[in-house]
Amino acid sequence: MNQPFSGFSKLSKEEKINWIAATYFTTPEEAVALLKKYWNSDAKIQKLHDEFIENTITNFYIPLGVAPNFLINGKYSTIPMAIEESSVVAAASKAAKFWSTRGGFKATVIDTEKIGQVHFTYKGDVSKLELFFAQIKSTFFTDTENITTNMQKRGGGILDIELRDKTNLMENYFQLHATFDTKDSMGANFINSCLEQFANTLKREAQQFDLFSETEKNIQVVMSILSNYVPNCIVRAEVSCPIEDLEEKHIPNPISFAERFVQAVKIAEIEPYRAVTHNKGIMNGVDAVVIATGNDFRAVEAGVHAYASKSGQYSSLSHAKIENGFFTFWLEIPLALGTVGGLTSLHPLVKLSLEMLENPSAEELMQFVAVAGLAQNFAALRSLTTSGIQEGHMKMHLNNILNQFDATEEERHQVKNHFKHHVVSHSGVVNFIESLRQ
Ligand code: HMG
């Protein structure tokens, strides 16, 4: 295909599939059959999924797993995790089980402030703009009353609006920087609706402000949009125990384990190459719960990594210390999540995941997500500083290698028996299957 297809979006689903199959596949019938194989047999559910996005041709599966035994603030929970990578759910489960007998996880929401900005240009006297803003500030609140009434009834709404002078960064650039409390919703629609009204109010009021010259009245709004950087929407998760309590079969010397663990975290704090992989491990847990509960993992990822760079250098999101004979490991991350709105009441598996978590508030969900991230990080660091990551990861990855080779039940049985006593590696499994097949 070497020219644009105008009107593709207007085709029916069937027509889109047929066109894709005929254009890109050597065996179009097979491509069509595969796409249709992944349709849901319940037409109502399929329609729901078709309408989540645009130009839907089929469904793309990601497994939904569960990690049980999470003792969080004294209460047990089972955490749903949607993720494609082997060993993540096992690792979270293992960390949950480990900490369940050592006091469990403590999780605290530190703040829940969301942010949105109207970016605009103004050419003129800054002191007049400041006076103008001070005089019309209350109008931003009154003009948005129709949008904010329900949110206010739930205890949320617009917290504050500031005028920010950004002319040191770009000529004539100013912002309305607004903060919000959106209670149990992630708040994107609410915030963006408020911001667009602020922008209209700003332009309208500027036209009527007597002290402005004609040039100054001509405020240009560039855009109005929420920020996914939410450094004041923070949750903390922590585990802690006396060092000697860390001892178990695979941790015969808890003191040297704790010391090495703290060193590993320190390296992630000071070395960006390591910090990125370290934080990737945390995001294994975070994203899996964020996706299972129907939240926006791109927004979370972008915000979390910006937070990891807040000092000017990308750094670890988690920290560890040994103090007075206690080992403590914690993380603080920004999470703007919702348990109402968006996909939460639409996607049947999201509803199920939220029910599994006993229909949490947004603050409770922040705690689950942060705990899953910390558990994941603990499991990875524990492996990295003891056996190495490959042993456990490859043990869990074994099924994928067997599937790649279309192993029979008998071959699977023999491979699993053999690798109970040998470290799993891709080449080791391949060689063993080949030896069985000779
Ligand atoms: P193990 O000691 O061989 O497991 O650990 P086990 O068979 O003794 O079982 C102990 C517990 O682990 C189980 O308890 C489960 O909780 C869990 P039980 O249920 O028996 O009462 N568990 C499982 N849960 C579900 N399904 C399973 C399963 N097996 C064990 N099949 C394990 C094996 C993989 C858990 C361990 O080696 C581990 O935690 N490894 C770390 C794996 C990891 O971090 N994976 C993430 C992918 S690697 C990565 O992307 C991030 C990284 O680069 C980040 C970084 O660098 O920091 C590493």
Short mmCIF file of C-alpha atoms and ligand atoms in Angstrom, two decimals:
data_model
loop_
_atom_site.label_atom_id
_atom_site.label_comp_id
_atom_site.label_asym_id
_atom_site.label_seq_id
_atom_site.Cartn_x
_atom_site.Cartn_y
_atom_site.Cartn_z
CA MET A 1 0.00 0.00 0.00
CA ASN A 2 1.58 3.32 -1.01
CA GLN A 3 -1.21 5.84 -0.67
CA PRO A 4 -3.50 6.81 2.22
CA PHE A 5 -6.84 5.01 2.60
CA SER A 6 -9.38 7.78 3.07
CA GLY A 7 -12.54 6.67 4.85
CA PHE A 8 -11.10 3.56 6.49
CA SER A 9 -12.79 4.45 9.79
CA LYS A 10 -16.19 4.41 8.06
CA LEU A 11 -15.86 0.76 6.95
CA SER A 12 -17.66 -1.94 8.92
CA LYS A 13 -15.57 -4.15 11.21
CA GLU A 14 -15.88 -7.01 8.69
CA GLU A 15 -14.73 -4.76 5.84
CA LYS A 16 -11.77 -3.51 7.85
CA ILE A 17 -10.68 -7.05 8.63
CA ASN A 18 -11.02 -8.15 5.02
CA TRP A 19 -9.02 -5.17 3.79
CA ILE A 20 -6.23 -5.74 6.37
CA ALA A 21 -6.11 -9.45 5.54
CA ALA A 22 -6.02 -8.91 1.77
CA THR A 23 -3.45 -6.09 2.00
CA TYR A 24 -0.90 -7.52 4.41
CA PHE A 25 -1.20 -11.31 4.55
CA THR A 26 -0.06 -14.03 2.18
CA THR A 27 -2.87 -16.27 3.46
CA PRO A 28 -5.72 -13.81 4.12
CA GLU A 29 -8.22 -16.53 5.14
CA GLU A 30 -5.89 -17.63 7.96
CA ALA A 31 -5.46 -14.05 9.18
CA VAL A 32 -9.25 -13.51 9.19
CA ALA A 33 -9.80 -16.82 10.98
CA LEU A 34 -7.25 -15.94 13.68
CA LEU A 35 -8.70 -12.49 14.26
CA LYS A 36 -12.19 -13.97 14.62
CA LYS A 37 -10.98 -16.76 16.90
CA TYR A 38 -10.20 -14.09 19.48
CA TRP A 39 -13.66 -12.52 19.35
CA ASN A 40 -15.78 -13.10 22.42
CA SER A 41 -18.56 -15.61 21.85
CA ASP A 42 -20.93 -13.30 23.74
CA ALA A 43 -21.82 -10.64 21.14
CA LYS A 44 -22.71 -8.12 23.86
CA ILE A 45 -19.28 -8.39 25.48
CA GLN A 46 -17.60 -8.21 22.07
CA LYS A 47 -19.53 -5.05 21.21
CA LEU A 48 -18.42 -3.52 24.51
CA HIS A 49 -14.78 -4.25 23.66
CA ASP A 50 -15.18 -3.06 20.07
CA GLU A 51 -16.34 0.28 21.38
CA PHE A 52 -13.56 0.84 23.95
CA ILE A 53 -11.31 2.00 21.11
CA GLU A 54 -11.56 2.77 17.40
CA ASN A 55 -11.02 0.51 14.39
CA THR A 56 -11.19 -2.58 16.64
CA ILE A 57 -10.59 -5.80 14.73
CA THR A 58 -10.24 -8.28 17.58
CA ASN A 59 -9.21 -8.65 21.24
CA PHE A 60 -5.63 -8.88 22.44
CA TYR A 61 -5.35 -11.10 25.50
CA ILE A 62 -3.19 -10.41 28.54
CA PRO A 63 -3.43 -12.97 31.33
CA LEU A 64 -5.11 -11.90 34.56
CA GLY A 65 -3.36 -13.53 37.53
CA VAL A 66 -3.73 -13.16 41.28
CA ALA A 67 -1.19 -12.72 44.05
CA PRO A 68 -2.64 -13.87 47.39
CA ASN A 69 -1.50 -13.38 51.00
CA PHE A 70 -0.97 -9.61 50.95
CA LEU A 71 -1.23 -8.44 54.56
CA ILE A 72 -1.71 -4.67 54.22
CA ASN A 73 -2.35 -2.47 57.26
CA GLY A 74 -3.41 -5.59 59.17
CA LYS A 75 -5.85 -6.97 56.56
CA TYR A 76 -5.35 -9.79 54.04
CA SER A 77 -6.03 -9.20 50.35
CA THR A 78 -5.58 -11.00 47.06
CA ILE A 79 -4.29 -8.66 44.36
CA PRO A 80 -5.35 -9.04 40.71
CA MET A 81 -2.53 -8.55 38.19
CA ALA A 82 -2.86 -8.26 34.40
CA ILE A 83 0.56 -8.85 32.86
CA GLU A 84 2.23 -10.83 30.09
CA GLU A 85 5.63 -11.46 31.74
CA SER A 86 6.32 -14.75 33.51
CA SER A 87 7.56 -14.74 37.13
CA VAL A 88 6.02 -11.36 38.06
CA VAL A 89 2.91 -12.80 39.72
CA ALA A 90 4.95 -15.58 41.39
CA ALA A 91 7.44 -12.99 42.66
CA ALA A 92 4.71 -10.74 44.09
CA SER A 93 3.06 -13.77 45.72
CA LYS A 94 6.31 -14.92 47.21
CA ALA A 95 7.09 -11.46 48.63
CA ALA A 96 3.52 -11.20 50.01
CA LYS A 97 3.86 -14.58 51.74
CA PHE A 98 7.30 -13.66 53.12
CA TRP A 99 6.12 -10.37 54.65
CA SER A 100 2.82 -11.80 55.91
CA THR A 101 4.75 -13.43 58.77
CA ARG A 102 6.89 -10.35 59.41
CA GLY A 103 4.27 -7.69 60.13
CA GLY A 104 2.98 -7.23 56.60
CA PHE A 105 2.94 -4.04 54.51
CA LYS A 106 2.11 -0.60 55.86
CA ALA A 107 0.59 1.73 53.30
CA THR A 108 -0.30 5.40 53.72
CA VAL A 109 -1.71 7.96 51.32
CA ILE A 110 0.25 11.17 51.87
CA ASP A 111 -1.74 13.47 49.58
CA THR A 112 -4.21 13.27 46.67
CA GLU A 113 -3.83 16.59 44.86
CA LYS A 114 -4.25 16.55 41.06
CA ILE A 115 -3.02 19.27 38.72
CA GLY A 116 -4.18 20.98 35.53
CA GLN A 117 -2.91 23.97 33.59
CA VAL A 118 -4.09 26.58 31.12
CA HIS A 119 -1.05 27.61 29.06
CA PHE A 120 -1.39 31.09 27.57
CA THR A 121 0.54 34.01 26.19
CA TYR A 122 0.17 37.61 27.31
CA LYS A 123 2.11 40.56 25.92
CA GLY A 124 2.30 43.47 28.33
CA ASP A 125 2.73 44.71 31.86
CA VAL A 126 2.99 41.72 34.24
CA SER A 127 1.79 43.72 37.28
CA LYS A 128 -1.46 44.49 35.41
CA LEU A 129 -1.90 40.78 34.65
CA GLU A 130 -1.40 39.99 38.35
CA LEU A 131 -3.97 42.59 39.35
CA PHE A 132 -6.38 41.25 36.71
CA PHE A 133 -5.93 37.67 37.99
CA ALA A 134 -6.50 38.71 41.62
CA GLN A 135 -9.72 40.51 40.61
CA ILE A 136 -11.20 37.70 38.51
CA LYS A 137 -9.97 34.65 40.47
CA SER A 138 -13.37 34.02 42.09
CA THR A 139 -15.00 34.13 38.63
CA PHE A 140 -13.11 30.95 37.67
CA PHE A 141 -14.90 29.22 40.54
CA THR A 142 -18.36 30.65 39.81
CA ASP A 143 -18.11 30.00 36.07
CA THR A 144 -17.35 26.30 36.71
CA GLU A 145 -20.11 25.73 39.29
CA ASN A 146 -22.16 23.62 36.88
CA ILE A 147 -19.16 21.30 36.45
CA THR A 148 -18.05 21.23 40.09
CA THR A 149 -21.34 20.93 42.00
CA ASN A 150 -21.44 17.12 42.10
CA MET A 151 -17.73 16.81 42.85
CA GLN A 152 -18.16 19.30 45.71
CA LYS A 153 -21.02 17.19 47.11
CA ARG A 154 -18.56 14.27 47.23
CA GLY A 155 -16.07 16.48 49.11
CA GLY A 156 -13.83 17.35 46.16
CA GLY A 157 -13.52 20.13 43.61
CA ILE A 158 -11.10 22.87 42.65
CA LEU A 159 -8.58 23.45 45.45
CA ASP A 160 -6.78 26.52 44.15
CA ILE A 161 -5.79 28.43 41.01
CA GLU A 162 -2.51 30.29 40.69
CA LEU A 163 -1.14 32.57 38.04
CA ARG A 164 2.40 31.46 37.11
CA ASP A 165 4.85 33.63 35.22
CA LYS A 166 6.93 31.39 32.94
CA THR A 167 8.49 34.15 30.85
CA ASN A 168 11.97 33.11 31.99
CA LEU A 169 11.37 29.88 29.99
CA MET A 170 9.48 31.25 26.97
CA GLU A 171 8.59 34.75 25.85
CA ASN A 172 5.13 35.92 27.01
CA TYR A 173 4.34 32.49 28.49
CA PHE A 174 2.06 32.30 31.56
CA GLN A 175 -0.04 29.58 33.18
CA LEU A 176 -3.12 29.17 35.26
CA HIS A 177 -1.90 26.36 37.49
CA ALA A 178 -4.90 24.72 39.16
CA THR A 179 -5.07 22.00 41.79
CA PHE A 180 -8.01 19.63 42.28
CA ASP A 181 -9.37 16.96 44.58
CA THR A 182 -11.23 14.44 42.42
CA LYS A 183 -12.08 11.94 45.21
CA ASP A 184 -12.57 8.41 43.78
CA SER A 185 -12.28 9.38 40.12
CA MET A 186 -8.99 9.77 38.28
CA GLY A 187 -10.50 13.10 37.31
CA ALA A 188 -9.18 13.64 33.78
CA ASN A 189 -12.55 14.64 32.29
CA PHE A 190 -13.51 16.75 35.29
CA ILE A 191 -10.18 18.59 35.30
CA ASN A 192 -10.10 19.15 31.54
CA SER A 193 -13.69 20.48 31.56
CA CYS A 194 -12.82 22.93 34.35
CA LEU A 195 -9.66 24.03 32.54
CA GLU A 196 -11.47 24.69 29.27
CA GLN A 197 -13.96 26.86 31.16
CA PHE A 198 -11.07 28.69 32.91
CA ALA A 199 -9.62 29.40 29.46
CA ASN A 200 -12.94 30.87 28.24
CA THR A 201 -13.31 32.93 31.41
CA LEU A 202 -9.75 34.21 31.09
CA LYS A 203 -10.25 35.38 27.49
CA ARG A 204 -13.70 36.88 28.15
CA GLU A 205 -12.66 38.76 31.29
CA ALA A 206 -9.48 40.08 29.65
CA GLN A 207 -11.58 41.76 26.97
CA GLN A 208 -13.51 43.61 29.71
CA PHE A 209 -10.57 44.65 31.93
CA ASP A 210 -10.27 48.41 31.67
CA LEU A 211 -6.61 48.64 32.70
CA PHE A 212 -5.47 46.41 29.81
CA SER A 213 -4.36 47.98 26.55
CA GLU A 214 -5.73 46.46 23.34
CA THR A 215 -2.59 44.28 23.04
CA GLU A 216 -2.88 43.15 26.67
CA LYS A 217 -6.54 42.23 26.19
CA ASN A 218 -5.51 39.86 23.43
CA ILE A 219 -4.61 36.87 25.67
CA GLN A 220 -3.94 33.76 23.55
CA VAL A 221 -4.72 30.39 25.12
CA VAL A 222 -2.32 27.76 23.73
CA MET A 223 -3.91 24.77 25.46
CA SER A 224 -5.77 23.61 28.57
CA ILE A 225 -4.93 20.17 29.91
CA LEU A 226 -4.38 18.19 33.09
CA SER A 227 -0.86 17.20 34.07
CA ASN A 228 0.02 13.55 34.57
CA TYR A 229 2.84 14.70 36.82
CA VAL A 230 1.23 14.60 40.27
CA PRO A 231 4.03 15.01 42.83
CA ASN A 232 1.44 15.80 45.51
CA CYS A 233 -0.69 12.71 44.88
CA ILE A 234 1.59 10.38 46.78
CA VAL A 235 1.33 7.02 48.47
CA ARG A 236 3.92 5.33 50.65
CA ALA A 237 4.34 1.57 51.12
CA GLU A 238 6.72 0.06 53.62
CA VAL A 239 7.93 -3.20 55.13
CA SER A 240 10.07 -3.43 58.23
CA CYS A 241 11.25 -6.07 60.69
CA PRO A 242 14.12 -6.87 63.04
CA ILE A 243 17.05 -8.01 60.87
CA GLU A 244 17.16 -11.47 62.43
CA ASP A 245 13.53 -12.06 61.34
CA LEU A 246 14.63 -11.96 57.70
CA GLU A 247 16.17 -15.39 58.17
CA GLU A 248 14.63 -18.32 56.28
CA LYS A 249 15.78 -21.27 54.15
CA HIS A 250 17.24 -19.12 51.37
CA ILE A 251 18.46 -16.35 53.70
CA PRO A 252 20.75 -18.21 56.14
CA ASN A 253 22.62 -15.02 57.10
CA PRO A 254 20.10 -12.20 57.52
CA ILE A 255 22.66 -9.55 58.44
CA SER A 256 24.71 -9.93 55.27
CA PHE A 257 21.47 -10.26 53.26
CA ALA A 258 20.13 -6.97 54.69
CA GLU A 259 23.45 -5.19 54.10
CA ARG A 260 23.70 -6.36 50.51
CA PHE A 261 20.05 -5.47 49.91
CA VAL A 262 20.59 -1.93 51.21
CA GLN A 263 23.68 -1.62 48.96
CA ALA A 264 21.64 -2.75 45.96
CA VAL A 265 19.04 -0.06 46.65
CA LYS A 266 21.77 2.55 47.19
CA ILE A 267 23.23 1.69 43.76
CA ALA A 268 19.80 2.31 42.22
CA GLU A 269 19.65 5.65 44.06
CA ILE A 270 22.97 6.88 42.67
CA GLU A 271 23.31 5.16 39.28
CA PRO A 272 20.69 5.96 36.59
CA TYR A 273 21.46 2.87 34.46
CA ARG A 274 20.60 0.67 37.41
CA ALA A 275 17.75 2.95 38.58
CA VAL A 276 15.85 2.45 35.33
CA THR A 277 15.91 -1.36 35.61
CA HIS A 278 15.22 -1.21 39.34
CA ASN A 279 12.17 0.98 38.71
CA LYS A 280 11.10 -1.27 35.83
CA GLY A 281 10.88 -4.03 38.43
CA ILE A 282 8.65 -1.81 40.59
CA MET A 283 6.48 -1.01 37.56
CA ASN A 284 6.02 -4.76 36.93
CA GLY A 285 3.83 -4.74 40.02
CA VAL A 286 2.37 -1.25 39.62
CA ASP A 287 1.28 -1.58 35.98
CA ALA A 288 -0.18 -5.06 36.47
CA VAL A 289 -2.62 -3.79 39.13
CA VAL A 290 -3.24 -0.51 37.32
CA ILE A 291 -4.25 -2.43 34.17
CA ALA A 292 -6.34 -5.01 36.04
CA THR A 293 -8.30 -2.19 37.68
CA GLY A 294 -8.91 -0.33 34.42
CA ASN A 295 -6.64 2.62 35.09
CA ASP A 296 -4.39 4.48 32.65
CA PHE A 297 -0.94 2.90 32.92
CA ARG A 298 0.64 5.37 30.45
CA ALA A 299 -0.35 8.26 32.70
CA VAL A 300 0.97 6.42 35.75
CA GLU A 301 4.24 5.47 33.99
CA ALA A 302 4.87 9.04 32.76
CA GLY A 303 4.14 10.53 36.20
CA VAL A 304 6.16 7.98 38.12
CA HIS A 305 9.28 8.39 35.96
CA ALA A 306 9.04 12.19 36.16
CA TYR A 307 8.90 11.79 39.95
CA ALA A 308 11.95 9.52 39.85
CA SER A 309 13.82 12.41 38.18
CA LYS A 310 12.64 15.17 40.53
CA SER A 311 16.15 15.79 41.92
CA GLY A 312 17.45 16.42 38.40
CA GLN A 313 18.87 12.89 38.10
CA TYR A 314 16.82 9.75 37.49
CA SER A 315 16.90 7.71 40.69
CA SER A 316 15.37 4.81 42.58
CA LEU A 317 11.74 5.07 43.66
CA SER A 318 12.41 2.79 46.63
CA HIS A 319 14.77 3.14 49.56
CA ALA A 320 16.14 0.84 52.28
CA LYS A 321 17.92 1.25 55.57
CA ILE A 322 19.21 -0.66 58.56
CA GLU A 323 18.66 1.24 61.80
CA ASN A 324 18.72 0.04 65.42
CA GLY A 325 18.68 -3.59 64.29
CA PHE A 326 15.68 -3.04 62.01
CA PHE A 327 15.57 -3.53 58.25
CA THR A 328 13.18 -1.08 56.55
CA PHE A 329 12.32 -0.96 52.85
CA TRP A 330 9.90 1.56 51.39
CA LEU A 331 8.77 3.46 48.36
CA GLU A 332 6.82 6.62 47.67
CA ILE A 333 5.18 7.05 44.29
CA PRO A 334 2.70 9.45 42.71
CA LEU A 335 -0.47 7.66 41.57
CA ALA A 336 -3.53 9.37 40.12
CA LEU A 337 -6.03 6.50 40.08
CA GLY A 338 -9.77 6.10 39.92
CA THR A 339 -12.21 3.49 41.14
CA VAL A 340 -15.21 5.18 39.52
CA GLY A 341 -15.57 6.45 35.96
CA GLY A 342 -13.57 5.41 32.92
CA LEU A 343 -13.42 1.66 32.33
CA THR A 344 -14.17 0.84 35.97
CA SER A 345 -17.87 0.24 35.50
CA LEU A 346 -17.63 -0.97 31.88
CA HIS A 347 -14.99 -3.68 31.54
CA PRO A 348 -16.37 -6.86 33.15
CA LEU A 349 -12.92 -8.02 34.32
CA VAL A 350 -12.11 -4.61 35.75
CA LYS A 351 -15.32 -4.77 37.76
CA LEU A 352 -14.36 -8.26 38.92
CA SER A 353 -10.85 -7.12 39.89
CA LEU A 354 -12.23 -4.21 41.89
CA GLU A 355 -14.70 -6.50 43.63
CA MET A 356 -11.81 -8.87 44.47
CA LEU A 357 -10.19 -5.86 46.16
CA GLU A 358 -13.49 -5.30 48.01
CA ASN A 359 -14.42 -2.24 45.93
CA PRO A 360 -11.70 0.09 47.18
CA SER A 361 -11.77 3.87 47.25
CA ALA A 362 -9.16 5.55 45.04
CA GLU A 363 -6.95 6.02 48.12
CA GLU A 364 -7.20 2.32 48.99
CA LEU A 365 -6.37 1.40 45.39
CA MET A 366 -3.30 3.67 45.57
CA GLN A 367 -2.19 1.60 48.57
CA PHE A 368 -2.70 -1.75 46.79
CA VAL A 369 -0.76 -0.55 43.76
CA ALA A 370 2.15 0.83 45.77
CA VAL A 371 2.33 -2.35 47.83
CA ALA A 372 2.38 -4.49 44.67
CA GLY A 373 5.27 -2.34 43.38
CA LEU A 374 7.20 -2.68 46.62
CA ALA A 375 6.59 -6.45 46.79
CA GLN A 376 7.81 -6.86 43.23
CA ASN A 377 10.92 -4.81 43.95
CA PHE A 378 11.62 -6.83 47.09
CA ALA A 379 11.32 -10.13 45.21
CA ALA A 380 13.59 -9.00 42.38
CA LEU A 381 16.24 -7.55 44.72
CA ARG A 382 16.12 -10.60 46.92
CA SER A 383 16.84 -12.80 43.88
CA LEU A 384 19.42 -10.41 42.44
CA THR A 385 21.39 -10.25 45.69
CA THR A 386 21.20 -14.00 46.40
CA SER A 387 20.67 -16.62 43.66
CA GLY A 388 20.63 -14.19 40.70
CA ILE A 389 17.47 -13.41 38.73
CA GLN A 390 17.67 -16.16 36.12
CA GLU A 391 17.05 -19.12 38.41
CA GLY A 392 13.52 -18.12 39.48
CA HIS A 393 12.64 -16.20 36.33
CA MET A 394 13.58 -19.10 34.01
CA LYS A 395 11.82 -21.59 36.29
CA MET A 396 8.60 -19.65 35.65
CA HIS A 397 9.46 -19.10 31.97
CA LEU A 398 9.82 -22.86 31.35
CA ASN A 399 6.24 -23.25 30.12
CA ASN A 400 6.82 -20.59 27.46
CA ILE A 401 9.84 -22.50 26.11
CA LEU A 402 7.85 -25.75 26.13
CA ASN A 403 5.04 -24.04 24.23
CA GLN A 404 7.51 -22.64 21.69
CA PHE A 405 8.57 -26.23 20.97
CA ASP A 406 5.03 -27.58 21.03
CA ALA A 407 6.13 -30.10 23.65
CA THR A 408 3.89 -33.12 24.24
CA GLU A 409 2.52 -33.93 27.72
CA GLU A 410 5.15 -36.66 28.12
CA GLU A 411 7.98 -34.30 27.07
CA ARG A 412 6.69 -31.65 29.50
CA HIS A 413 6.68 -34.18 32.32
CA GLN A 414 10.24 -35.28 31.58
CA VAL A 415 11.56 -31.72 31.15
CA LYS A 416 9.96 -30.58 34.42
CA ASN A 417 11.40 -33.55 36.31
CA HIS A 418 14.85 -32.95 34.87
CA PHE A 419 14.85 -29.22 35.65
CA LYS A 420 13.77 -29.74 39.24
CA HIS A 421 17.47 -30.46 39.80
CA HIS A 422 19.05 -28.23 37.13
CA VAL A 423 18.99 -24.46 36.59
CA VAL A 424 16.65 -23.62 33.70
CA SER A 425 18.23 -21.90 30.70
CA HIS A 426 16.77 -21.54 27.21
CA SER A 427 19.57 -23.53 25.58
CA GLY A 428 19.50 -26.16 28.36
CA VAL A 429 15.78 -26.80 27.76
CA VAL A 430 16.18 -26.83 23.98
CA ASN A 431 19.07 -29.32 24.20
CA PHE A 432 17.11 -31.53 26.57
CA ILE A 433 14.00 -31.56 24.33
CA GLU A 434 16.17 -32.33 21.31
CA SER A 435 17.84 -35.20 23.18
CA LEU A 436 14.36 -36.57 24.05
CA ARG A 437 13.29 -36.34 20.43
CA GLN A 438 16.29 -38.23 19.05
P1 HMG B 1 10.84 -20.15 44.57
O1 HMG B 1 11.52 -19.95 45.87
O2 HMG B 1 11.43 -21.09 43.60
O3 HMG B 1 9.34 -20.49 44.80
O4 HMG B 1 10.70 -18.71 43.90
P2 HMG B 1 8.71 -21.72 45.61
O5 HMG B 1 8.36 -22.76 44.63
O6 HMG B 1 9.58 -22.08 46.78
O7 HMG B 1 7.35 -21.04 46.17
C1 HMG B 1 7.39 -20.00 47.14
C2 HMG B 1 6.24 -19.04 46.88
O8 HMG B 1 6.52 -18.29 45.69
C3 HMG B 1 4.90 -19.70 46.62
O9 HMG B 1 4.27 -20.00 47.83
C4 HMG B 1 4.19 -18.61 45.85
O10 HMG B 1 3.78 -17.58 46.71
C5 HMG B 1 5.30 -18.10 44.95
P3 HMG B 1 3.03 -21.09 47.81
O11 HMG B 1 2.00 -20.62 46.86
O12 HMG B 1 3.65 -22.39 47.36
O13 HMG B 1 2.56 -21.11 49.23
N1 HMG B 1 5.35 -18.93 43.73
C6 HMG B 1 4.37 -19.02 42.80
N2 HMG B 1 3.17 -18.42 42.71
C7 HMG B 1 2.42 -18.72 41.63
N3 HMG B 1 2.80 -19.57 40.67
C8 HMG B 1 4.00 -20.18 40.71
C9 HMG B 1 4.83 -19.90 41.82
N4 HMG B 1 6.04 -20.34 42.18
C10 HMG B 1 6.34 -19.74 43.34
N5 HMG B 1 4.35 -20.99 39.74
C11 HMG B 1 10.18 -17.07 42.27
C12 HMG B 1 10.38 -18.56 42.55
C13 HMG B 1 10.05 -16.85 40.78
C14 HMG B 1 8.93 -16.59 42.99
C15 HMG B 1 11.42 -16.30 42.85
O14 HMG B 1 12.60 -16.81 42.29
C16 HMG B 1 11.38 -14.81 42.58
O15 HMG B 1 10.70 -14.08 43.27
N6 HMG B 1 12.12 -14.34 41.61
C17 HMG B 1 12.10 -12.95 41.15
C18 HMG B 1 11.37 -12.91 39.85
C19 HMG B 1 11.14 -11.51 39.34
O16 HMG B 1 11.47 -10.52 39.92
N7 HMG B 1 10.51 -11.46 38.19
C20 HMG B 1 10.21 -10.22 37.50
C21 HMG B 1 10.68 -10.33 36.09
S1 HMG B 1 12.39 -9.97 36.05
C22 HMG B 1 12.34 -8.25 35.77
O17 HMG B 1 11.72 -7.86 34.86
C23 HMG B 1 12.75 -7.22 36.75
C24 HMG B 1 14.21 -7.05 37.11
O18 HMG B 1 15.06 -6.75 36.05
C25 HMG B 1 14.12 -5.88 38.07
C26 HMG B 1 15.42 -5.53 38.70
O19 HMG B 1 16.47 -5.70 38.08
O20 HMG B 1 15.35 -5.03 39.85
C27 HMG B 1 14.72 -8.26 37.79
#
